PDB file of C-alpha atoms in Angstrom:
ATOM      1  CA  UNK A   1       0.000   0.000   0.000  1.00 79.00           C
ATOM      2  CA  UNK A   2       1.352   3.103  -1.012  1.00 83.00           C
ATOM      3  CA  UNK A   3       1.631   6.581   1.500  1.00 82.00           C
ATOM      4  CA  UNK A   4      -1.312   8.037  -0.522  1.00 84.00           C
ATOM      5  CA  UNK A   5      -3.450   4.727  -0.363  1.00 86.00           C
ATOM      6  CA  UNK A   6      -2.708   4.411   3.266  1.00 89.00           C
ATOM      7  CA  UNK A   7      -4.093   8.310   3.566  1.00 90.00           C
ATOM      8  CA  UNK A   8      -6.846   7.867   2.005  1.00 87.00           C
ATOM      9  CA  UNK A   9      -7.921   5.091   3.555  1.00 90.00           C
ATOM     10  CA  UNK A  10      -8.359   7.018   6.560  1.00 92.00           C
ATOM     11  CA  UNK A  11      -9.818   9.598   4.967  1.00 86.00           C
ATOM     12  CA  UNK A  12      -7.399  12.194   5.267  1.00 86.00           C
ATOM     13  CA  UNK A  13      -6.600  15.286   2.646  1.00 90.00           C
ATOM     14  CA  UNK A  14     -10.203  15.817   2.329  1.00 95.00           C
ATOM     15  CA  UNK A  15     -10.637  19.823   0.629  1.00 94.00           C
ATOM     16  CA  UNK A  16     -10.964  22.525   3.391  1.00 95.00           C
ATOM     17  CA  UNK A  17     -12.225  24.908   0.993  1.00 96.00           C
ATOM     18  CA  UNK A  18     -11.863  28.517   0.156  1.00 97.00           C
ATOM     19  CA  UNK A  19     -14.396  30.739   1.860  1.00 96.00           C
ATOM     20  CA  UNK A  20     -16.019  34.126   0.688  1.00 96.00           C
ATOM     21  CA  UNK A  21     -12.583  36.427   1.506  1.00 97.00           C
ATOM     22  CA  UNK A  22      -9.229  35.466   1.414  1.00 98.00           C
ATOM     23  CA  UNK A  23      -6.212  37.438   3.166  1.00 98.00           C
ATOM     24  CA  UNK A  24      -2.846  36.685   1.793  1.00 98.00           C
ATOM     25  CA  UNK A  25       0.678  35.718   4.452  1.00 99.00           C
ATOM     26  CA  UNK A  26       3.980  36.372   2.919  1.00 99.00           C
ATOM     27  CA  UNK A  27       6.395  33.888   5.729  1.00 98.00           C
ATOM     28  CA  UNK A  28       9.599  35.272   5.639  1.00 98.00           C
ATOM     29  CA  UNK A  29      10.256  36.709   2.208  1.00 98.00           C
ATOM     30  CA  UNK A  30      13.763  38.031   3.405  1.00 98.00           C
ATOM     31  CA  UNK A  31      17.202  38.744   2.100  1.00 97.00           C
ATOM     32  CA  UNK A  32      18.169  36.019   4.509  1.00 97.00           C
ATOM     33  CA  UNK A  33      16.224  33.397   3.658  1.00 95.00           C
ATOM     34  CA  UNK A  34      17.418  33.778  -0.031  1.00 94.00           C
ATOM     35  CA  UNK A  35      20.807  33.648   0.932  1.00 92.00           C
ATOM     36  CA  UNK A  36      22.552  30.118   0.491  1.00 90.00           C
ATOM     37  CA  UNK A  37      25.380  31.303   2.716  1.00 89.00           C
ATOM     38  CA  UNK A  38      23.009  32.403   5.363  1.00 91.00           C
ATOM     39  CA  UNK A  39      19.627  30.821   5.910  1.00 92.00           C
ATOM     40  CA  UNK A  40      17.998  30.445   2.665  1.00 89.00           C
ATOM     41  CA  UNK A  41      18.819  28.884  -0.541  1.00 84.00           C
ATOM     42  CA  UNK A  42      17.575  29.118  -4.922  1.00 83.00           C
ATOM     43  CA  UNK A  43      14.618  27.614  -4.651  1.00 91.00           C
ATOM     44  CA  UNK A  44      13.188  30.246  -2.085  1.00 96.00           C
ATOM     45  CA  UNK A  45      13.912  33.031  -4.653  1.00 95.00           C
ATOM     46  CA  UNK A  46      12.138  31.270  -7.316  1.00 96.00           C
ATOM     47  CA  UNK A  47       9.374  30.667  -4.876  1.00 97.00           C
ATOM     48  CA  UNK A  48       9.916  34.621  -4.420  1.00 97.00           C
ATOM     49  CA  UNK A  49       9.413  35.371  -8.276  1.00 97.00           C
ATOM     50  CA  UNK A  50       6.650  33.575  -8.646  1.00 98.00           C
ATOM     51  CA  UNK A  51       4.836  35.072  -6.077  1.00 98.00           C
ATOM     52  CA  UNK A  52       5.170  38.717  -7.317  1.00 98.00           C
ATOM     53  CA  UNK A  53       1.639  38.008  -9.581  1.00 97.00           C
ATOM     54  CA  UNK A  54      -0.386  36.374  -6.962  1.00 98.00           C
ATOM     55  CA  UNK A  55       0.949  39.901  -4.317  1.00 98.00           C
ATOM     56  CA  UNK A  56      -0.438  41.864  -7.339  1.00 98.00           C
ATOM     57  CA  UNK A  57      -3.890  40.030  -8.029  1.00 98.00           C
ATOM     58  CA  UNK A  58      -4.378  40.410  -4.090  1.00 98.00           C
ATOM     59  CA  UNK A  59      -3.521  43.741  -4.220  1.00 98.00           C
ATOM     60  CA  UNK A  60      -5.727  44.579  -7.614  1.00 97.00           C
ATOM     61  CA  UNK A  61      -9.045  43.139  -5.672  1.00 97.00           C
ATOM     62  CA  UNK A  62      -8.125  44.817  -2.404  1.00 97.00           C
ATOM     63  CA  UNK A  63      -7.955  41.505  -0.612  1.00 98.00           C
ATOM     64  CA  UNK A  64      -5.685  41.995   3.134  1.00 98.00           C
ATOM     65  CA  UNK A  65      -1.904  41.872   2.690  1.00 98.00           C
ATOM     66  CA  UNK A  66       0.163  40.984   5.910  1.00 99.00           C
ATOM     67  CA  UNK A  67       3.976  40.013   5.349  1.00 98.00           C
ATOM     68  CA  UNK A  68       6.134  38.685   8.470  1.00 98.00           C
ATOM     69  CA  UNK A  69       9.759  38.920   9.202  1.00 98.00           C
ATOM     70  CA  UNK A  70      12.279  37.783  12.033  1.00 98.00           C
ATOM     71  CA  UNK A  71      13.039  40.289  14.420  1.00 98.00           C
ATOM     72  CA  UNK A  72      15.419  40.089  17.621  1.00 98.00           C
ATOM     73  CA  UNK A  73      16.745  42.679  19.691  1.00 97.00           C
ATOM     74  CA  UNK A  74      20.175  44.036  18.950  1.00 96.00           C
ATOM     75  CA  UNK A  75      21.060  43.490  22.873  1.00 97.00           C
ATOM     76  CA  UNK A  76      19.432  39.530  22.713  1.00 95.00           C
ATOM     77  CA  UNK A  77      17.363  40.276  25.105  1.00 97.00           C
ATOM     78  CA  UNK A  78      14.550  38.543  23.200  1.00 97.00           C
ATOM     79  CA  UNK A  79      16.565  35.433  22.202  1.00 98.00           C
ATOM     80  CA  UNK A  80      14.638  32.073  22.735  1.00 97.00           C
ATOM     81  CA  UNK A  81      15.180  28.191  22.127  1.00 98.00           C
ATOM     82  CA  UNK A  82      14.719  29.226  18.672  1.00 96.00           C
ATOM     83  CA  UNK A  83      18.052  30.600  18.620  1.00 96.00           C
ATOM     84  CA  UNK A  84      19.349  27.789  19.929  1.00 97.00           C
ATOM     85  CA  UNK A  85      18.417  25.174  16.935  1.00 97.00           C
ATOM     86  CA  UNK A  86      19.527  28.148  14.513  1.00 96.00           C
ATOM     87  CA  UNK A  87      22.153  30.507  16.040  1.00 96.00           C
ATOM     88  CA  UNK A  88      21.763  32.308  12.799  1.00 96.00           C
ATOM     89  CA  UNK A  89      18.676  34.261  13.376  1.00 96.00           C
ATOM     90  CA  UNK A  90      20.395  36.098  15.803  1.00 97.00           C
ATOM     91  CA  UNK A  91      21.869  38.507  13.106  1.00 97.00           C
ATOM     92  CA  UNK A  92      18.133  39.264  12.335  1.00 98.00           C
ATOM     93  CA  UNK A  93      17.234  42.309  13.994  1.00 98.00           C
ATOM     94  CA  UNK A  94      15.660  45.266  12.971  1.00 98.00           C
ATOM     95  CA  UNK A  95      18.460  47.278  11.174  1.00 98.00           C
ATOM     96  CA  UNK A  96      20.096  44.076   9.639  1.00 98.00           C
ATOM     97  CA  UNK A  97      20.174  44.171   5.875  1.00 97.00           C
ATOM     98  CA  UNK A  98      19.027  39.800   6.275  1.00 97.00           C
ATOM     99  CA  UNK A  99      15.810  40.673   7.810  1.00 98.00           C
ATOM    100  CA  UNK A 100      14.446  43.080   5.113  1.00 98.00           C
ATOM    101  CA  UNK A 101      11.823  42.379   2.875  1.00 98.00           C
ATOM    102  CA  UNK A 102      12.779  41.043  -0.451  1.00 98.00           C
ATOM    103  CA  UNK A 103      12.418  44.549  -2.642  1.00 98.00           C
ATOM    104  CA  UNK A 104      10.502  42.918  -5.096  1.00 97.00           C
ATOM    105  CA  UNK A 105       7.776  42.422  -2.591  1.00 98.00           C
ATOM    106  CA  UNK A 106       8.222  44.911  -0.288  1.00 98.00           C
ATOM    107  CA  UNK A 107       4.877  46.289   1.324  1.00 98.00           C
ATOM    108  CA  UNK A 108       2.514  48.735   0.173  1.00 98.00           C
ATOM    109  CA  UNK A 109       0.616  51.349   2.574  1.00 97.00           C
ATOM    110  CA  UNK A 110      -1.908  49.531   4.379  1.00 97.00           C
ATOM    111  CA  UNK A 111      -0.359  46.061   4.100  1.00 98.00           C
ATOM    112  CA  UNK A 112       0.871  44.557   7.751  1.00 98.00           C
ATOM    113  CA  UNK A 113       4.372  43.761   8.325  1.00 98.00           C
ATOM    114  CA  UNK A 114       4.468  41.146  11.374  1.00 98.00           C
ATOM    115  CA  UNK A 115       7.516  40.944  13.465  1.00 98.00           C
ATOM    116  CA  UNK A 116       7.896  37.598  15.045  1.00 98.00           C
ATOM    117  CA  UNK A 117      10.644  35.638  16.804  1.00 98.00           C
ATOM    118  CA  UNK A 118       8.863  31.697  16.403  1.00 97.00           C
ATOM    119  CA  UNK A 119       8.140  29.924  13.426  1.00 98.00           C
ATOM    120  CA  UNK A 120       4.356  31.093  12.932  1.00 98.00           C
ATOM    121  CA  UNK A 121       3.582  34.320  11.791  1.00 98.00           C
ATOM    122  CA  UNK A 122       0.725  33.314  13.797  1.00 98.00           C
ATOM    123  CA  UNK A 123       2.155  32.498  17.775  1.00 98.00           C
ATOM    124  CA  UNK A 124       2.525  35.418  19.992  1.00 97.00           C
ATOM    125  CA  UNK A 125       1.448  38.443  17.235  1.00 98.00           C
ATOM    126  CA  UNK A 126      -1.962  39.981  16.509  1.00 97.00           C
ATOM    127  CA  UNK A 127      -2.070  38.429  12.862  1.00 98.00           C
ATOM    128  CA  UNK A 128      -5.210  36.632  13.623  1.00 98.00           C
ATOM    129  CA  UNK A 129      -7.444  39.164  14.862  1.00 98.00           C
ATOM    130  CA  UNK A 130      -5.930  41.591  12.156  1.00 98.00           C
ATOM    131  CA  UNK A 131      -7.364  39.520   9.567  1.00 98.00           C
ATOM    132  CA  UNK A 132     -10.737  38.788  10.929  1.00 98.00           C
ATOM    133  CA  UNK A 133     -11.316  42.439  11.447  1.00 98.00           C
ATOM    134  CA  UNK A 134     -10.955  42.609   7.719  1.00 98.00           C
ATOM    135  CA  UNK A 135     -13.213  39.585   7.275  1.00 98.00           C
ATOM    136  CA  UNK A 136     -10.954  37.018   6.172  1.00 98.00           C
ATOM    137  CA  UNK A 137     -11.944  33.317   6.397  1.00 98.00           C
ATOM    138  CA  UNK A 138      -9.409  31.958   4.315  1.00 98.00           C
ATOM    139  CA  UNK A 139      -6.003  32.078   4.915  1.00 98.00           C
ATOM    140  CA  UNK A 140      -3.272  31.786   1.834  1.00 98.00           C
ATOM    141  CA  UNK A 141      -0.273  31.393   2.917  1.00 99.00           C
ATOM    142  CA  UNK A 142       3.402  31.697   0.784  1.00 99.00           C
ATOM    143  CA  UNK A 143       6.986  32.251   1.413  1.00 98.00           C
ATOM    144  CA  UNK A 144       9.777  30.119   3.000  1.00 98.00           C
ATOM    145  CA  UNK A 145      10.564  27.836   4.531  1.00 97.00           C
ATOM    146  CA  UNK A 146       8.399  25.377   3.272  1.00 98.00           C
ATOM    147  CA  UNK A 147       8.975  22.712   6.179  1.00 97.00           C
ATOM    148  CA  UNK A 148      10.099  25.597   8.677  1.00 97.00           C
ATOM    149  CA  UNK A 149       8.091  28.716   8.825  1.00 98.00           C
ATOM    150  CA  UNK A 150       5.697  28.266   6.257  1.00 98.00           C
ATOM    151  CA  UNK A 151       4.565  24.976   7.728  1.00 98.00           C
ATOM    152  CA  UNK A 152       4.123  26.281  11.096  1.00 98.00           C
ATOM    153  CA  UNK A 153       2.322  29.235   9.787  1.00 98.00           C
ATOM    154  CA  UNK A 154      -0.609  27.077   8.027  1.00 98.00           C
ATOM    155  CA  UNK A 155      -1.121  24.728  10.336  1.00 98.00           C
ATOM    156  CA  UNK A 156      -1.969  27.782  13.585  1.00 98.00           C
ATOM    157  CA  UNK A 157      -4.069  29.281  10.665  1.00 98.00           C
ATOM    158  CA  UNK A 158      -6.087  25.908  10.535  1.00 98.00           C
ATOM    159  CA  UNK A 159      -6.086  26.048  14.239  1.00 98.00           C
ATOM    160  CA  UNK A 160      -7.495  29.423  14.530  1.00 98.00           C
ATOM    161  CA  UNK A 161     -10.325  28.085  12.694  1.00 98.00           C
ATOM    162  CA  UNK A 162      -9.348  30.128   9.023  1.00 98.00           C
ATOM    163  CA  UNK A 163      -9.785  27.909   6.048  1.00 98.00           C
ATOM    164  CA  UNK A 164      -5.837  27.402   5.024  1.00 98.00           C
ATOM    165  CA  UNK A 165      -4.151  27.462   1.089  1.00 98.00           C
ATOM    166  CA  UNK A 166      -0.697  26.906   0.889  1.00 98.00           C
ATOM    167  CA  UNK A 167       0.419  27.622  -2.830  1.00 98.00           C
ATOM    168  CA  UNK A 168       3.224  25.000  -3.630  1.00 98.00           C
ATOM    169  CA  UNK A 169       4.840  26.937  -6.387  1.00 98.00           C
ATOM    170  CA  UNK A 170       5.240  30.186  -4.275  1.00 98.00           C
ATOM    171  CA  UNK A 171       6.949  28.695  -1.147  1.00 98.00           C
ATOM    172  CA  UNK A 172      10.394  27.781  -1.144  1.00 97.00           C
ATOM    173  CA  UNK A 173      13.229  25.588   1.165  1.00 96.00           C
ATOM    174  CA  UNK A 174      16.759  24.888   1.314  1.00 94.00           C
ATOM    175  CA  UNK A 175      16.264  21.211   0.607  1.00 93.00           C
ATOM    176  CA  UNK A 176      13.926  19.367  -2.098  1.00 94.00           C
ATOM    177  CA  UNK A 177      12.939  16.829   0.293  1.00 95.00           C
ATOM    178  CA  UNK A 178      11.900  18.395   3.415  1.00 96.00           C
ATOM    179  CA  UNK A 179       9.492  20.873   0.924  1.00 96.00           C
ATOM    180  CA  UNK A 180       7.729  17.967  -0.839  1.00 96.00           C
ATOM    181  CA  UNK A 181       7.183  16.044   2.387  1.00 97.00           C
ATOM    182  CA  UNK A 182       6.013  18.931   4.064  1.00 98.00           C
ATOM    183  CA  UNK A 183       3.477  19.710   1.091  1.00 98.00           C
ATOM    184  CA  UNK A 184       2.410  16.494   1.125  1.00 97.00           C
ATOM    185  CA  UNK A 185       1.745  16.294   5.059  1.00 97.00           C
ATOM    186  CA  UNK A 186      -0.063  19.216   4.365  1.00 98.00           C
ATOM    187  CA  UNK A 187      -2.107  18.727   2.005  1.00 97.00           C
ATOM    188  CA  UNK A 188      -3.654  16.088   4.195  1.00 97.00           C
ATOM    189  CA  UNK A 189      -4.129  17.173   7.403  1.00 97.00           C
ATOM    190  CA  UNK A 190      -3.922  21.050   7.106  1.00 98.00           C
ATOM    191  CA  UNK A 191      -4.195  23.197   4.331  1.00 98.00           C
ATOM    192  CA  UNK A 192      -5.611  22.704   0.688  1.00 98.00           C
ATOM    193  CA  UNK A 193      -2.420  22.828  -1.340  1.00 98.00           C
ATOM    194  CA  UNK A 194      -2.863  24.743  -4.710  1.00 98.00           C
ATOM    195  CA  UNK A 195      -0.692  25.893  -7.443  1.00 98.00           C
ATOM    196  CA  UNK A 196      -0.811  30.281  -7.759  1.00 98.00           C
ATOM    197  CA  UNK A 197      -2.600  29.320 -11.364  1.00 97.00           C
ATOM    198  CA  UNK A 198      -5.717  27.478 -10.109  1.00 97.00           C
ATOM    199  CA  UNK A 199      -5.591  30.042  -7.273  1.00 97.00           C
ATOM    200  CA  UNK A 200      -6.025  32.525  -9.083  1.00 96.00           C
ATOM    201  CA  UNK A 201      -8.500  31.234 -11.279  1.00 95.00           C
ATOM    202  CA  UNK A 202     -11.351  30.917  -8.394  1.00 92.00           C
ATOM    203  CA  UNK A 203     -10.514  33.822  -5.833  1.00 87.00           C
ATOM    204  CA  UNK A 204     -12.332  37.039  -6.418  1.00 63.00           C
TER     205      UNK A 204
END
């Protein structure tokens, strides 16, 4: 029996659905994460690239924007177990040129910019109430990492109750493997997992 057989024959990675208003979550678009020598790696800008149309068809039908970024304290007064798995994210404070939004998707008046220091854009910020204030049941979610941030991100939107659409062409990892597992676990538990195309072609 294969993983997907065994899946379905519990009935898992039934369709969530997408609801009457959707709210778009750029994870971590940063210079970091696009970095190879930092955190980030070629597939995340790609991921990055392709994203630029679906940031614009949001922003054409006036849909809510938020983005989030890691932010620490220049003194590490803030630093957490987090830090601890991935020393690195210490260099991402405020100022530093690794925790700035990828210019090509940089925010727009209007659009929230999350600061976070976990993995969900979600845990510890206001990102959930900001987004039901605006009326958004559905929750698509992009950016990087696919198995990191991105995962972590989709699955507290599920648990605050938002319908949850990861698009697998517009989030991005260091690895192949850890992104297709993580799509795949997913798509069956978590999230409806959509390419930006079909996306597109049913949110209004």
């Amino acid at each position: 029996m294969s993983d997907v057989e065994v899946y379905q024959r519990q009935g898992l990675g039934q369709p969530s659905g997408i609801g009457k208003r959707c709210g778009l979550v750029l994870v971590d678009f940063v210079n970091g994460f696009v970095d190879p020598a930092l955190l980030g790696g070629q597939h995340v800008a790609e991921a990055a690239g392709r994203t630029l149309a679906l940031l614009q068809a949001f922003r054409a039908r006036n849909l809510p924007v938020a983005h989030s970024r890691v932010v620490f304290a220049e003194d590490g007064s803030d630093h957490n177990v987090f830090c601890r798995k991935a020393p690195a994210l210490t260099r991402f404070t405020e100022s530093a040129e690794c925790s700035q939004i990828l210019p090509l998707l940089a925010p727009e008046p209007g659009e929230r910019v999350i600061r976070k220091q976990g993995a969900s854009a979600f845990f510890a910020t206001s990102l959930a109430d900001w987004l039901r204030a605006r009326g958004v049941d559905t929750v698509v979610v992009v950016g990087c990492t696919t198995s990191g941030c991105v995962r972590a991100t989709a699955i507290d939107a599920m648990q605050h109750d938002f319908m949850t659409v990861v698009v697998e062409d517009c989030v991005g990892d260091r690895a192949p493997g850890p992104h297709q597992a993580s799509l795949f676990d997913l798509q069956q538990k978590y999230a409806d997992v959509m390419s930006r195309d079909a996306l597109l072609s049913v949110i209004s």
